[in-house]
Short mmCIF file of C-alpha atoms and ligand atoms in Angstrom, two decimals:
data_model
loop_
_atom_site.label_atom_id
_atom_site.label_comp_id
_atom_site.label_asym_id
_atom_site.label_seq_id
_atom_site.Cartn_x
_atom_site.Cartn_y
_atom_site.Cartn_z
CA UNK C 1 0.00 0.00 0.00
CA UNK C 2 1.25 3.45 -0.94
CA UNK C 3 -0.25 6.36 0.97
CA UNK C 4 0.29 10.04 0.45
CA UNK C 5 -0.91 12.19 3.32
CA UNK C 6 -1.39 15.95 2.99
CA UNK C 7 1.49 15.94 0.57
CA UNK C 8 2.74 19.22 -0.86
CA UNK C 9 5.67 20.05 -3.05
CA UNK C 10 6.87 23.56 -3.69
CA UNK C 11 9.67 24.24 -6.14
CA UNK C 12 11.55 27.36 -5.24
CA UNK C 13 14.07 28.92 -7.54
CA UNK C 14 17.09 31.03 -6.69
CA UNK C 15 15.43 34.29 -7.70
CA UNK C 16 12.93 33.85 -4.88
CA UNK C 17 9.94 32.78 -6.94
CA UNK C 18 8.28 29.52 -6.05
CA UNK C 19 5.76 27.18 -7.60
CA UNK C 20 3.45 24.80 -5.79
CA UNK C 21 3.47 21.71 -7.98
CA UNK C 22 1.45 19.65 -5.49
CA UNK C 23 -1.06 20.97 -2.98
CA UNK C 24 -2.32 18.90 -0.08
CA UNK C 25 -2.50 15.57 -1.85
CA UNK C 26 -4.17 12.61 -0.16
CA UNK C 27 -4.03 9.37 -2.07
CA UNK C 28 -4.05 5.70 -1.27
CA UNK C 29 -2.96 2.96 -3.62
CA UNK C 30 -4.00 -0.46 -2.36
CA UNK C 31 -2.13 -3.69 -3.00
CA UNK C 32 -3.16 -5.18 -6.31
CA UNK C 33 -4.40 -1.89 -7.77
CA UNK C 34 -3.59 -0.55 -11.17
CA UNK C 35 -4.00 3.06 -10.23
CA UNK C 36 -4.20 5.67 -12.95
CA UNK C 37 -3.26 9.27 -12.29
CA UNK C 38 -4.46 11.48 -15.07
CA UNK C 39 -4.15 15.16 -15.82
CA UNK C 40 -3.04 17.67 -18.40
CA UNK C 41 0.55 18.72 -18.94
CA UNK C 42 1.96 20.62 -15.98
CA UNK C 43 -0.74 19.40 -13.60
CA UNK C 44 1.87 17.82 -11.34
CA UNK C 45 1.60 14.15 -12.30
CA UNK C 46 5.31 13.45 -12.61
CA UNK C 47 6.03 15.32 -9.42
CA UNK C 48 3.43 13.20 -7.66
CA UNK C 49 4.79 9.85 -8.78
CA UNK C 50 8.39 10.94 -8.15
CA UNK C 51 7.45 11.69 -4.56
CA UNK C 52 6.46 8.04 -4.14
CA UNK C 53 10.07 6.85 -4.37
CA UNK C 54 11.49 10.14 -3.12
CA UNK C 55 13.17 11.09 -6.39
CA UNK C 56 11.45 14.30 -5.36
CA UNK C 57 11.32 15.31 -1.69
CA UNK C 58 7.92 16.55 -0.60
CA UNK C 59 7.99 19.91 1.19
CA UNK C 60 5.13 18.88 3.48
CA UNK C 61 3.14 15.78 4.27
CA UNK C 62 4.07 12.13 4.37
CA UNK C 63 4.72 9.19 2.10
CA UNK C 64 3.91 5.80 3.57
CA UNK C 65 4.84 2.49 2.00
CA UNK C 66 3.15 -0.52 3.60
CA UNK C 67 2.28 1.70 6.53
CA UNK C 68 5.87 2.78 7.08
CA UNK C 69 6.65 6.48 6.96
CA UNK C 70 9.51 6.81 4.49
CA UNK C 71 9.37 10.57 4.00
CA UNK C 72 12.72 11.16 5.63
CA UNK C 73 14.59 8.08 4.52
CA UNK C 74 18.24 8.75 3.64
CA UNK C 75 21.26 6.86 2.37
CA UNK C 76 21.21 3.09 2.70
CA UNK C 77 17.57 2.99 3.83
CA UNK C 78 16.51 5.03 0.86
CA UNK C 79 18.50 2.93 -1.62
CA UNK C 80 17.06 -0.26 -0.18
CA UNK C 81 13.53 1.15 -0.31
CA UNK C 82 13.90 2.28 -3.92
CA UNK C 83 15.12 -1.12 -4.98
CA UNK C 84 11.75 -2.47 -3.86
CA UNK C 85 9.91 -0.06 -6.17
CA UNK C 86 10.29 -0.41 -9.92
CA UNK C 87 10.06 2.58 -12.19
CA UNK C 88 9.34 3.00 -15.89
CA UNK C 89 9.81 6.21 -17.83
CA UNK C 90 8.30 7.85 -20.87
CA UNK C 91 11.55 7.81 -22.83
CA UNK C 92 12.69 4.46 -21.47
CA UNK C 93 15.98 5.73 -20.03
CA UNK C 94 17.84 2.57 -20.93
CA UNK C 95 21.61 2.54 -20.60
CA UNK C 96 22.84 3.05 -24.16
CA UNK C 97 26.19 1.31 -23.70
CA UNK C 98 24.72 -1.82 -22.15
CA UNK C 99 23.10 -4.72 -23.95
CA UNK C 100 19.46 -5.56 -23.32
CA UNK C 101 20.52 -8.28 -20.89
CA UNK C 102 22.95 -6.00 -19.04
CA UNK C 103 20.24 -3.36 -18.77
CA UNK C 104 17.99 -5.84 -17.01
CA UNK C 105 20.91 -6.91 -14.82
CA UNK C 106 21.58 -3.34 -13.70
CA UNK C 107 19.22 -3.25 -10.68
CA UNK C 108 20.56 -6.66 -9.61
CA UNK C 109 24.18 -5.49 -9.84
CA UNK C 110 23.21 -2.55 -7.66
CA UNK C 111 21.90 -4.98 -5.04
CA UNK C 112 25.04 -7.16 -5.40
CA UNK C 113 22.98 -10.19 -6.30
CA UNK C 114 24.89 -13.40 -7.04
CA UNK C 115 25.83 -13.44 -10.68
CA UNK C 116 24.36 -16.76 -11.78
CA UNK C 117 21.00 -16.29 -10.11
CA UNK C 118 20.89 -12.73 -11.44
CA UNK C 119 21.53 -13.97 -14.95
CA UNK C 120 18.75 -16.51 -14.83
CA UNK C 121 16.42 -13.91 -13.30
CA UNK C 122 17.20 -11.46 -16.10
CA UNK C 123 16.63 -14.10 -18.79
CA UNK C 124 13.36 -15.11 -17.16
CA UNK C 125 12.18 -11.48 -17.32
CA UNK C 126 13.21 -11.07 -20.94
CA UNK C 127 11.16 -14.18 -21.64
CA UNK C 128 8.21 -12.58 -19.82
CA UNK C 129 8.38 -9.44 -21.94
CA UNK C 130 8.94 -11.48 -25.10
CA UNK C 131 12.48 -10.38 -25.92
CA UNK C 132 14.49 -13.53 -25.23
CA UNK C 133 16.06 -13.48 -28.66
CA UNK C 134 17.32 -9.94 -28.29
CA UNK C 135 19.42 -10.09 -25.14
CA UNK C 136 22.66 -9.15 -26.92
CA UNK C 137 21.26 -6.16 -28.75
CA UNK C 138 21.82 -2.59 -27.71
CA UNK C 139 18.94 -0.17 -27.04
CA UNK C 140 19.72 1.76 -30.24
CA UNK C 141 18.93 -1.41 -32.19
CA UNK C 142 15.40 -1.70 -30.78
CA UNK C 143 12.08 -0.09 -31.59
CA UNK C 144 10.37 2.12 -29.02
CA UNK C 145 7.99 -0.64 -28.01
CA UNK C 146 10.85 -3.12 -27.58
CA UNK C 147 12.80 -0.59 -25.55
CA UNK C 148 9.83 -0.10 -23.27
CA UNK C 149 9.59 -3.86 -22.81
CA UNK C 150 13.24 -3.94 -21.80
CA UNK C 151 12.61 -1.17 -19.32
CA UNK C 152 9.67 -3.12 -17.88
CA UNK C 153 11.89 -6.18 -17.47
CA UNK C 154 14.55 -4.00 -15.85
CA UNK C 155 12.01 -2.46 -13.46
CA UNK C 156 10.90 -5.93 -12.36
CA UNK C 157 14.40 -7.30 -11.78
CA UNK C 158 14.41 -6.85 -8.01
CA UNK C 159 10.94 -8.37 -7.65
CA UNK C 160 9.39 -5.07 -6.59
CA UNK C 161 5.97 -4.93 -5.00
CA UNK C 162 5.28 -1.65 -6.78
CA UNK C 163 5.76 -0.41 -10.28
CA UNK C 164 5.63 3.31 -10.99
CA UNK C 165 5.04 4.21 -14.62
CA UNK C 166 5.40 7.81 -15.78
CA UNK C 167 3.73 8.17 -19.19
CA UNK C 168 5.10 4.83 -20.28
CA UNK C 169 3.14 4.77 -23.54
CA UNK C 170 3.32 8.43 -24.55
CA UNK C 171 6.11 7.78 -27.04
CA UNK C 172 4.39 4.77 -28.60
CA UNK C 173 1.77 4.20 -31.30
CA UNK C 174 -1.69 2.95 -30.35
CA UNK C 175 -1.15 -0.73 -31.13
CA UNK C 176 2.17 -0.86 -29.33
CA UNK C 177 0.50 0.99 -26.45
CA UNK C 178 -2.20 -1.65 -26.30
CA UNK C 179 0.32 -4.49 -26.15
CA UNK C 180 2.41 -2.76 -23.47
CA UNK C 181 -0.70 -2.13 -21.38
CA UNK C 182 -1.75 -5.76 -21.79
CA UNK C 183 1.70 -6.76 -20.55
CA UNK C 184 1.29 -4.56 -17.48
CA UNK C 185 -2.12 -6.07 -16.75
CA UNK C 186 -0.57 -9.52 -17.00
CA UNK C 187 2.24 -8.54 -14.63
CA UNK C 188 -0.31 -7.19 -12.20
CA UNK C 189 -2.36 -10.38 -12.40
CA UNK C 190 0.36 -13.01 -12.38
CA UNK C 191 3.04 -11.39 -10.22
CA UNK C 192 0.70 -9.40 -8.02
CA UNK C 193 2.61 -6.19 -8.60
CA UNK C 194 0.76 -3.01 -7.64
CA UNK C 195 1.00 -0.50 -10.47
CA UNK C 196 0.72 3.27 -10.62
CA UNK C 197 0.29 4.68 -14.11
CA UNK C 198 0.72 8.35 -14.86
CA UNK C 199 -0.93 9.37 -18.09
CA UNK C 200 -2.66 12.16 -19.93
CA UNK C 201 -4.77 9.74 -21.96
CA UNK C 202 -8.15 8.52 -20.77
CA UNK C 203 -7.81 5.53 -23.06
CA UNK C 204 -4.89 4.26 -20.98
CA UNK C 205 -6.95 4.50 -17.80
CA UNK C 206 -9.89 2.79 -19.48
CA UNK C 207 -7.73 -0.01 -20.79
CA UNK C 208 -6.06 -1.20 -17.58
CA UNK C 209 -6.80 0.80 -14.45
CA UNK C 210 -9.21 -0.16 -11.72
CA UNK C 211 -8.88 3.18 -9.94
CA UNK C 212 -8.16 6.67 -11.11
CA UNK C 213 -7.27 10.04 -9.64
CA UNK C 214 -7.69 13.18 -11.69
CA UNK C 215 -5.12 15.84 -10.97
CA UNK C 216 -5.51 19.42 -12.00
CA UNK C 217 -3.76 22.59 -10.95
CA UNK C 218 -1.57 20.69 -8.45
CA UNK C 219 -4.57 19.14 -6.68
CA UNK C 220 -6.47 15.91 -6.91
CA UNK C 221 -9.92 16.97 -8.01
CA UNK C 222 -11.54 13.58 -8.31
CA UNK C 223 -10.66 10.01 -7.43
CA UNK C 224 -12.25 6.62 -7.18
CA UNK C 225 -13.01 3.45 -9.07
CA UNK C 226 -12.68 3.90 -12.79
CA UNK C 227 -16.23 2.66 -13.42
CA UNK C 228 -17.66 5.23 -11.04
CA UNK C 229 -15.56 8.18 -12.08
CA UNK C 230 -16.28 7.52 -15.73
CA UNK C 231 -19.99 6.88 -15.31
CA UNK C 232 -20.59 10.05 -13.33
CA UNK C 233 -17.68 12.42 -13.74
CA UNK C 234 -17.93 15.44 -11.46
CA UNK C 235 -14.97 17.72 -12.04
CA UNK C 236 -14.93 19.86 -15.16
CA UNK C 237 -11.46 18.66 -16.09
CA UNK C 238 -12.66 15.06 -15.99
CA UNK C 239 -15.51 15.91 -18.36
CA UNK C 240 -13.01 17.62 -20.63
CA UNK C 241 -10.62 14.69 -20.53
CA UNK C 242 -13.54 12.41 -21.40
CA UNK C 243 -14.45 14.70 -24.26
CA UNK C 244 -17.84 15.47 -22.70
CA UNK C 245 -17.21 19.16 -22.38
CA UNK C 246 -15.51 21.49 -24.86
CA UNK C 247 -12.06 22.82 -24.12
CA UNK C 248 -11.65 26.56 -24.54
CA UNK C 249 -8.58 28.02 -26.16
CA UNK C 250 -7.64 29.77 -22.96
CA UNK C 251 -7.42 26.90 -20.53
CA UNK C 252 -7.76 23.19 -21.00
CA UNK C 253 -7.79 22.79 -17.25
CA UNK C 254 -10.37 23.83 -14.72
CA UNK C 255 -7.76 26.26 -13.56
CA UNK C 256 -9.81 27.70 -10.78
CA UNK C 257 -10.22 24.44 -8.88
CA UNK C 258 -10.10 25.61 -5.32
CA UNK C 259 -11.60 22.93 -3.13
CA UNK C 260 -9.40 20.19 -1.82
CA UNK C 261 -10.74 16.73 -1.98
CA UNK C 262 -9.56 13.70 -0.19
CA UNK C 263 -9.07 10.69 -2.31
CA UNK C 264 -7.86 8.47 0.45
CA UNK C 265 -10.47 5.76 0.24
CA UNK C 266 -11.58 5.00 -3.25
CA UNK C 267 -13.29 1.79 -2.15
CA UNK C 268 -15.69 3.99 -0.26
CA UNK C 269 -18.33 4.54 -2.93
CA UNK C 270 -19.09 8.10 -1.92
CA UNK C 271 -16.79 10.42 -3.80
CA UNK C 272 -15.96 13.93 -2.81
CA UNK C 273 -15.55 16.44 -5.54
CA UNK C 274 -13.94 19.84 -5.89
CA UNK C 275 -16.42 22.44 -4.73
CA UNK C 276 -16.54 24.45 -7.92
CA UNK C 277 -17.03 21.54 -10.25
CA UNK B 1 64.77 16.46 -53.73
CA UNK B 2 64.85 17.62 -50.09
CA UNK B 3 67.68 15.87 -48.28
CA UNK B 4 65.43 14.25 -45.65
CA UNK B 5 63.95 12.03 -48.33
CA UNK B 6 67.30 10.40 -49.07
CA UNK B 7 68.63 7.16 -47.66
CA UNK B 8 71.81 8.85 -46.42
CA UNK B 9 69.78 11.26 -44.36
CA UNK B 10 67.96 8.49 -42.56
CA UNK B 11 71.17 6.56 -42.06
CA UNK B 12 72.59 9.56 -40.30
CA UNK B 13 69.58 10.83 -38.38
CA UNK B 14 67.17 7.86 -38.28
CA UNK B 15 68.24 6.67 -34.83
CA UNK B 16 68.13 10.21 -33.48
CA UNK B 17 64.60 10.76 -34.78
CA UNK B 18 63.43 7.33 -33.67
CA UNK B 19 64.80 7.93 -30.20
CA UNK B 20 63.16 11.35 -30.09
CA UNK B 21 59.82 9.92 -31.21
CA UNK B 22 59.92 7.37 -28.42
CA UNK B 23 60.76 10.11 -25.94
CA UNK B 24 57.83 12.21 -27.12
CA UNK B 25 55.47 9.26 -26.87
CA UNK B 26 56.70 8.40 -23.38
CA UNK B 27 56.24 11.99 -22.21
CA UNK B 28 52.77 12.25 -23.71
CA UNK B 29 51.59 8.84 -22.53
CA UNK B 30 52.79 9.19 -18.94
CA UNK B 31 51.54 12.73 -18.51
CA UNK B 32 48.17 11.75 -20.02
CA UNK B 33 47.79 8.87 -17.57
CA UNK B 34 48.67 11.05 -14.59
CA UNK B 35 46.45 13.89 -15.81
CA UNK B 36 43.49 11.53 -16.18
CA UNK B 37 44.00 9.96 -12.77
CA UNK B 38 43.63 13.38 -11.17
CA UNK B 39 41.40 14.98 -13.80
CA UNK B 40 38.67 12.33 -13.64
CA UNK B 41 38.55 12.72 -9.87
CA UNK B 42 38.15 16.49 -10.21
CA UNK B 43 35.52 16.04 -12.92
CA UNK B 44 33.52 13.69 -10.70
CA UNK B 45 33.61 16.22 -7.87
CA UNK B 46 32.65 19.05 -10.23
CA UNK B 47 29.79 17.06 -11.74
CA UNK B 48 28.37 15.78 -8.45
CA UNK B 49 28.55 19.11 -6.67
CA UNK B 50 27.03 21.26 -9.43
CA UNK B 51 23.60 22.73 -8.80
CA UNK B 52 21.08 20.06 -9.70
CA UNK B 53 23.81 17.43 -9.29
CA UNK B 54 23.64 14.37 -7.08
CA UNK B 55 25.44 16.11 -4.19
CA UNK B 56 24.98 19.84 -4.70
CA UNK B 57 27.71 21.85 -2.94
CA UNK B 58 27.61 25.33 -4.48
CA UNK B 59 30.61 26.72 -2.58
CA UNK B 60 32.92 23.75 -3.19
CA UNK B 61 31.83 23.64 -6.83
CA UNK B 62 32.49 27.33 -7.35
CA UNK B 63 35.91 27.23 -5.65
CA UNK B 64 37.01 24.13 -7.52
CA UNK B 65 35.70 25.50 -10.81
CA UNK B 66 37.64 28.68 -10.19
CA UNK B 67 40.87 26.82 -9.42
CA UNK B 68 40.46 24.70 -12.55
CA UNK B 69 39.87 27.76 -14.71
CA UNK B 70 42.91 29.43 -13.24
CA UNK B 71 45.01 26.38 -14.07
CA UNK B 72 43.71 26.46 -17.61
CA UNK B 73 44.51 30.11 -18.12
CA UNK B 74 48.22 29.74 -17.23
CA UNK B 75 50.35 29.50 -20.37
CA UNK B 76 52.29 26.24 -20.42
CA UNK B 77 55.68 27.88 -20.79
CA UNK B 78 55.06 29.90 -17.62
CA UNK B 79 53.77 26.88 -15.75
CA UNK B 80 56.96 25.10 -16.71
CA UNK B 81 58.97 27.75 -14.88
CA UNK B 82 56.69 28.22 -11.89
CA UNK B 83 56.71 24.47 -11.30
CA UNK B 84 60.52 24.08 -11.27
CA UNK B 85 60.79 23.57 -7.48
CA UNK B 86 57.81 21.20 -7.47
CA UNK B 87 59.13 19.27 -10.45
CA UNK B 88 62.53 18.91 -8.82
CA UNK B 89 60.89 17.60 -5.66
CA UNK B 90 58.70 15.05 -7.47
CA UNK B 91 60.89 13.93 -10.35
CA UNK B 92 64.31 14.69 -8.86
CA UNK B 93 65.27 16.63 -11.97
CA UNK B 94 63.92 19.40 -14.15
CA UNK B 95 65.46 18.26 -17.40
CA UNK B 96 64.95 15.34 -19.72
CA UNK B 97 61.70 13.49 -20.16
CA UNK B 98 61.42 12.90 -16.40
CA UNK B 99 61.56 16.61 -15.79
CA UNK B 100 58.97 17.30 -18.49
CA UNK B 101 56.33 14.80 -17.37
CA UNK B 102 55.46 16.71 -14.18
CA UNK B 103 54.67 20.07 -15.79
CA UNK B 104 52.95 18.38 -18.73
CA UNK B 105 50.67 16.43 -16.39
CA UNK B 106 49.96 19.44 -14.19
CA UNK B 107 49.15 21.51 -17.23
CA UNK B 108 46.78 18.86 -18.57
CA UNK B 109 44.91 18.21 -15.30
CA UNK B 110 42.51 21.19 -15.46
CA UNK B 111 42.06 20.63 -19.19
CA UNK B 112 41.20 16.98 -18.61
CA UNK B 113 38.90 17.86 -15.71
CA UNK B 114 36.79 20.11 -17.94
CA UNK B 115 36.83 17.69 -20.84
CA UNK B 116 35.71 14.76 -18.67
CA UNK B 117 33.11 16.93 -16.98
CA UNK B 118 31.62 17.78 -20.36
CA UNK B 119 31.61 14.10 -21.35
CA UNK B 120 29.71 13.37 -18.13
CA UNK B 121 27.22 16.08 -19.04
CA UNK B 122 26.41 14.22 -22.24
CA UNK B 123 24.97 11.34 -20.20
CA UNK B 124 21.19 11.71 -20.36
CA UNK B 125 19.77 12.88 -17.04
CA UNK B 126 17.05 10.27 -17.50
CA UNK B 127 19.63 7.48 -17.25
CA UNK B 128 20.93 8.87 -14.00
CA UNK B 129 17.41 9.17 -12.72
CA UNK B 130 16.69 5.57 -13.69
CA UNK B 131 19.77 4.42 -11.77
CA UNK B 132 18.63 6.43 -8.76
CA UNK B 133 15.16 4.93 -9.01
CA UNK B 134 16.71 1.45 -8.78
CA UNK B 135 18.43 2.39 -5.55
CA UNK B 136 21.94 3.09 -6.86
CA UNK B 137 24.19 5.01 -4.50
CA UNK B 138 26.11 8.03 -5.72
CA UNK B 139 29.32 6.03 -6.11
CA UNK B 140 27.49 3.30 -8.00
CA UNK B 141 26.11 5.95 -10.32
CA UNK B 142 29.62 7.29 -10.92
CA UNK B 143 31.11 3.87 -11.70
CA UNK B 144 28.15 2.19 -13.37
CA UNK B 145 26.50 5.07 -15.20
CA UNK B 146 28.67 8.16 -15.67
CA UNK B 147 31.89 6.38 -16.62
CA UNK B 148 30.58 3.56 -18.84
CA UNK B 149 27.89 5.67 -20.50
CA UNK B 150 30.36 8.40 -21.40
CA UNK B 151 33.26 6.11 -22.32
CA UNK B 152 33.19 6.75 -26.09
CA UNK B 153 33.13 10.47 -25.45
CA UNK B 154 35.94 10.12 -22.88
CA UNK B 155 38.06 8.36 -25.46
CA UNK B 156 37.45 11.06 -28.05
CA UNK B 157 38.44 13.58 -25.40
CA UNK B 158 41.59 11.61 -24.62
CA UNK B 159 42.65 11.97 -28.27
CA UNK B 160 42.37 15.74 -27.96
CA UNK B 161 44.31 15.67 -24.69
CA UNK B 162 47.11 13.53 -26.14
CA UNK B 163 47.45 15.71 -29.22
CA UNK B 164 47.52 18.88 -27.16
CA UNK B 165 50.22 17.29 -25.05
CA UNK B 166 52.26 16.38 -28.14
CA UNK B 167 52.34 20.10 -28.86
CA UNK B 168 53.26 21.00 -25.29
CA UNK B 169 55.90 18.28 -25.17
CA UNK B 170 57.51 19.87 -28.21
CA UNK B 171 57.49 23.18 -26.36
CA UNK B 172 59.09 21.52 -23.36
CA UNK B 173 61.70 20.29 -25.81
CA UNK B 174 62.80 23.89 -26.23
CA UNK B 175 63.98 23.93 -22.65
CA UNK B 176 65.82 20.64 -22.79
CA UNK B 177 63.12 18.04 -22.24
CA UNK B 178 64.10 15.81 -25.15
CA UNK B 179 61.76 14.42 -27.75
CA UNK B 180 60.96 15.61 -31.25
CA UNK B 181 60.59 19.26 -30.27
CA UNK B 182 64.07 19.20 -28.78
CA UNK B 183 65.52 17.71 -31.98
CA UNK B 184 63.71 20.25 -34.14
CA UNK B 185 65.06 23.15 -32.12
CA UNK B 186 68.58 21.87 -31.60
CA UNK B 187 69.20 20.86 -35.20
CA UNK B 188 66.88 23.14 -37.07
CA UNK B 189 67.30 26.32 -35.11
CA UNK B 190 70.74 26.23 -33.55
CA UNK B 191 72.56 24.24 -36.24
CA UNK B 192 70.65 25.44 -39.29
CA UNK B 193 69.88 21.87 -40.38
CA UNK B 194 66.53 22.49 -41.95
CA UNK B 195 66.21 18.88 -43.09
CA UNK B 196 66.26 17.51 -39.55
CA UNK B 197 63.69 20.07 -38.47
CA UNK B 198 61.41 19.18 -41.38
CA UNK B 199 61.83 15.49 -40.71
CA UNK B 200 60.88 15.91 -37.08
CA UNK B 201 57.86 17.97 -38.07
CA UNK B 202 56.80 15.25 -40.50
CA UNK B 203 57.16 12.66 -37.73
CA UNK B 204 55.11 14.87 -35.39
CA UNK B 205 52.36 15.13 -37.99
CA UNK B 206 52.33 11.37 -38.40
CA UNK B 207 52.23 10.84 -34.63
CA UNK B 208 49.27 13.22 -34.29
CA UNK B 209 47.39 11.58 -37.15
CA UNK B 210 47.98 8.13 -35.72
CA UNK B 211 46.77 9.15 -32.27
CA UNK B 212 43.61 10.66 -33.74
CA UNK B 213 42.85 7.67 -35.97
CA UNK B 214 43.55 5.12 -33.26
CA UNK B 215 41.34 6.81 -30.66
CA UNK B 216 38.60 7.44 -33.24
CA UNK B 217 38.65 3.80 -34.20
CA UNK B 218 38.38 2.64 -30.59
CA UNK B 219 35.63 5.16 -29.80
CA UNK B 220 33.62 4.10 -32.84
CA UNK B 221 34.06 0.42 -32.02
CA UNK B 222 32.78 0.71 -28.48
CA UNK B 223 30.03 3.29 -28.99
CA UNK B 224 26.67 1.51 -29.06
CA UNK B 225 24.45 4.55 -29.34
N1 ATP Y 301 12.54 21.04 -10.85
C1 ATP Y 301 11.52 21.91 -10.99
N2 ATP Y 301 11.68 23.20 -10.66
C2 ATP Y 301 10.66 24.07 -10.79
N3 ATP Y 301 9.44 23.76 -11.25
C3 ATP Y 301 9.23 22.49 -11.60
C4 ATP Y 301 10.24 21.50 -11.49
N4 ATP Y 301 9.74 20.32 -11.92
C5 ATP Y 301 8.46 20.58 -12.27
N5 ATP Y 301 8.14 21.87 -12.07
C6 ATP Y 301 6.84 22.50 -12.33
O1 ATP Y 301 5.86 21.79 -11.65
C7 ATP Y 301 4.70 21.65 -12.45
C8 ATP Y 301 4.30 20.21 -12.53
O2 ATP Y 301 5.30 19.50 -13.23
P1 ATP Y 301 5.16 17.96 -13.58
O3 ATP Y 301 6.37 17.55 -14.31
O4 ATP Y 301 4.81 17.21 -12.36
O5 ATP Y 301 3.92 18.00 -14.58
P2 ATP Y 301 3.24 16.80 -15.36
O6 ATP Y 301 1.81 16.75 -14.92
O7 ATP Y 301 4.02 15.57 -15.22
O8 ATP Y 301 3.29 17.33 -16.85
P3 ATP Y 301 3.62 16.51 -18.21
O9 ATP Y 301 2.35 15.83 -18.60
O10 ATP Y 301 3.97 17.60 -19.18
O11 ATP Y 301 4.75 15.59 -17.94
C9 ATP Y 301 5.00 22.28 -13.79
O12 ATP Y 301 4.38 23.53 -13.84
C10 ATP Y 301 6.50 22.41 -13.80
O13 ATP Y 301 6.85 23.58 -14.48
MG1 MG Y 302 5.29 14.41 -16.54
#
């Protein structure tokens, strides 16, 4: 279980200006979820997911993993924690000078895993993502979809309980997207990995997520089970994302969203919605 | 036909030029190795401590950057003189190839530091972030991401360093360091033997070309991007 409690993140620059990328976020991802976090560009999605493994330090609030407050983890504790959380990126971020196999081995090398068991683990994962015959290739010799498969295998190397995906299909065509999402669903089902998917596409949420949080203007404006949120969307941004309300040239987002809503218990059927929606 | 193209010329001066070439190569190779040992260390510190780096330390970064820039702005010939006491202490002499290696290395250190730092900057931030996300420590990121990911670029940089040092080694030759520069000056300038000077220049050109081609070849072979 990943919990964010009253989480805020303010970026401050040297010239004294500051920007609140996340405001008072409450979110709970339960074990087994495929949790979608959707919003327009600049809404704060990446910042939110990066707070989950502390690539970004929240300025206020807490991050809890399996009930344990990790907000102030440092050094060895932090490294150990991160190795239990896989991460997948929009532009793959594979190591260009390593082969496919060595890319998958990377997280295992970091944990000093025994070489022979690591090797068989890496091969097993390449089998899972359907790239067994490409272990000696380099990332530059792969298509985008293949590269993303490698990065999924790499993210799973340490048998993480959680997989964080930041726009993992944004660089891919629709068919490749569908196959990658199907792979994620399979990983969730067979390995029991809890998945968080950041996206700006409703279709991604519809395809694989069981829960969704809509983020707009640094706040979560709506959250709950996908079926519920989609059958009776409340926030204006959600309607816009679903194509049910026109988007004006001025602002694609419901920029004036003021109310805070708590999205801590999506299983609770009653959903709270931003006050101005 | 210029006299250095004749067999007699090479019978007379071949050994001298061969010896000088070896001396130049020894000076360049040893000072490059020393300069990289220290330069890479400085580059790592510069890269890690920059703002937005893995261990931001603005003051340390600024001071070190300033020292490196100062080192780079000193003309080699002046460095050679300033370093005389230091060279004598380290190498035991200030002449010959031993005496030249110390100032050559010292001169190349800040140059190498900047070159390596810029190679490190070519590593995509996303790769570093991925390594962090998998729980890599800062040192693991240095050894398993920065160095291997920038290796082709480091090798291309090493070619530039070596070639620059060939030039500096020739300059050191003017003050008695040995090598091809020494031969060119002694024979060409003091004894008016233009042929020997031309021959040593031709050898220098060949040495530079070979260094460039060799390093290019290696860099191309290992670069998988
Ligand atoms: N390091 C930073 N310093 C200052 N501001 C930042 C920083 N990182 C992000 N921001 C700001 O925070 C806001 C949210 O950024 P974030 O990357 O989380 O958006 P996003 O929802 O992921 O957008 P996208 O869909 O374009 O990736 C943006 O307005 C961005 O400009
Ligand atoms: Mg983003």
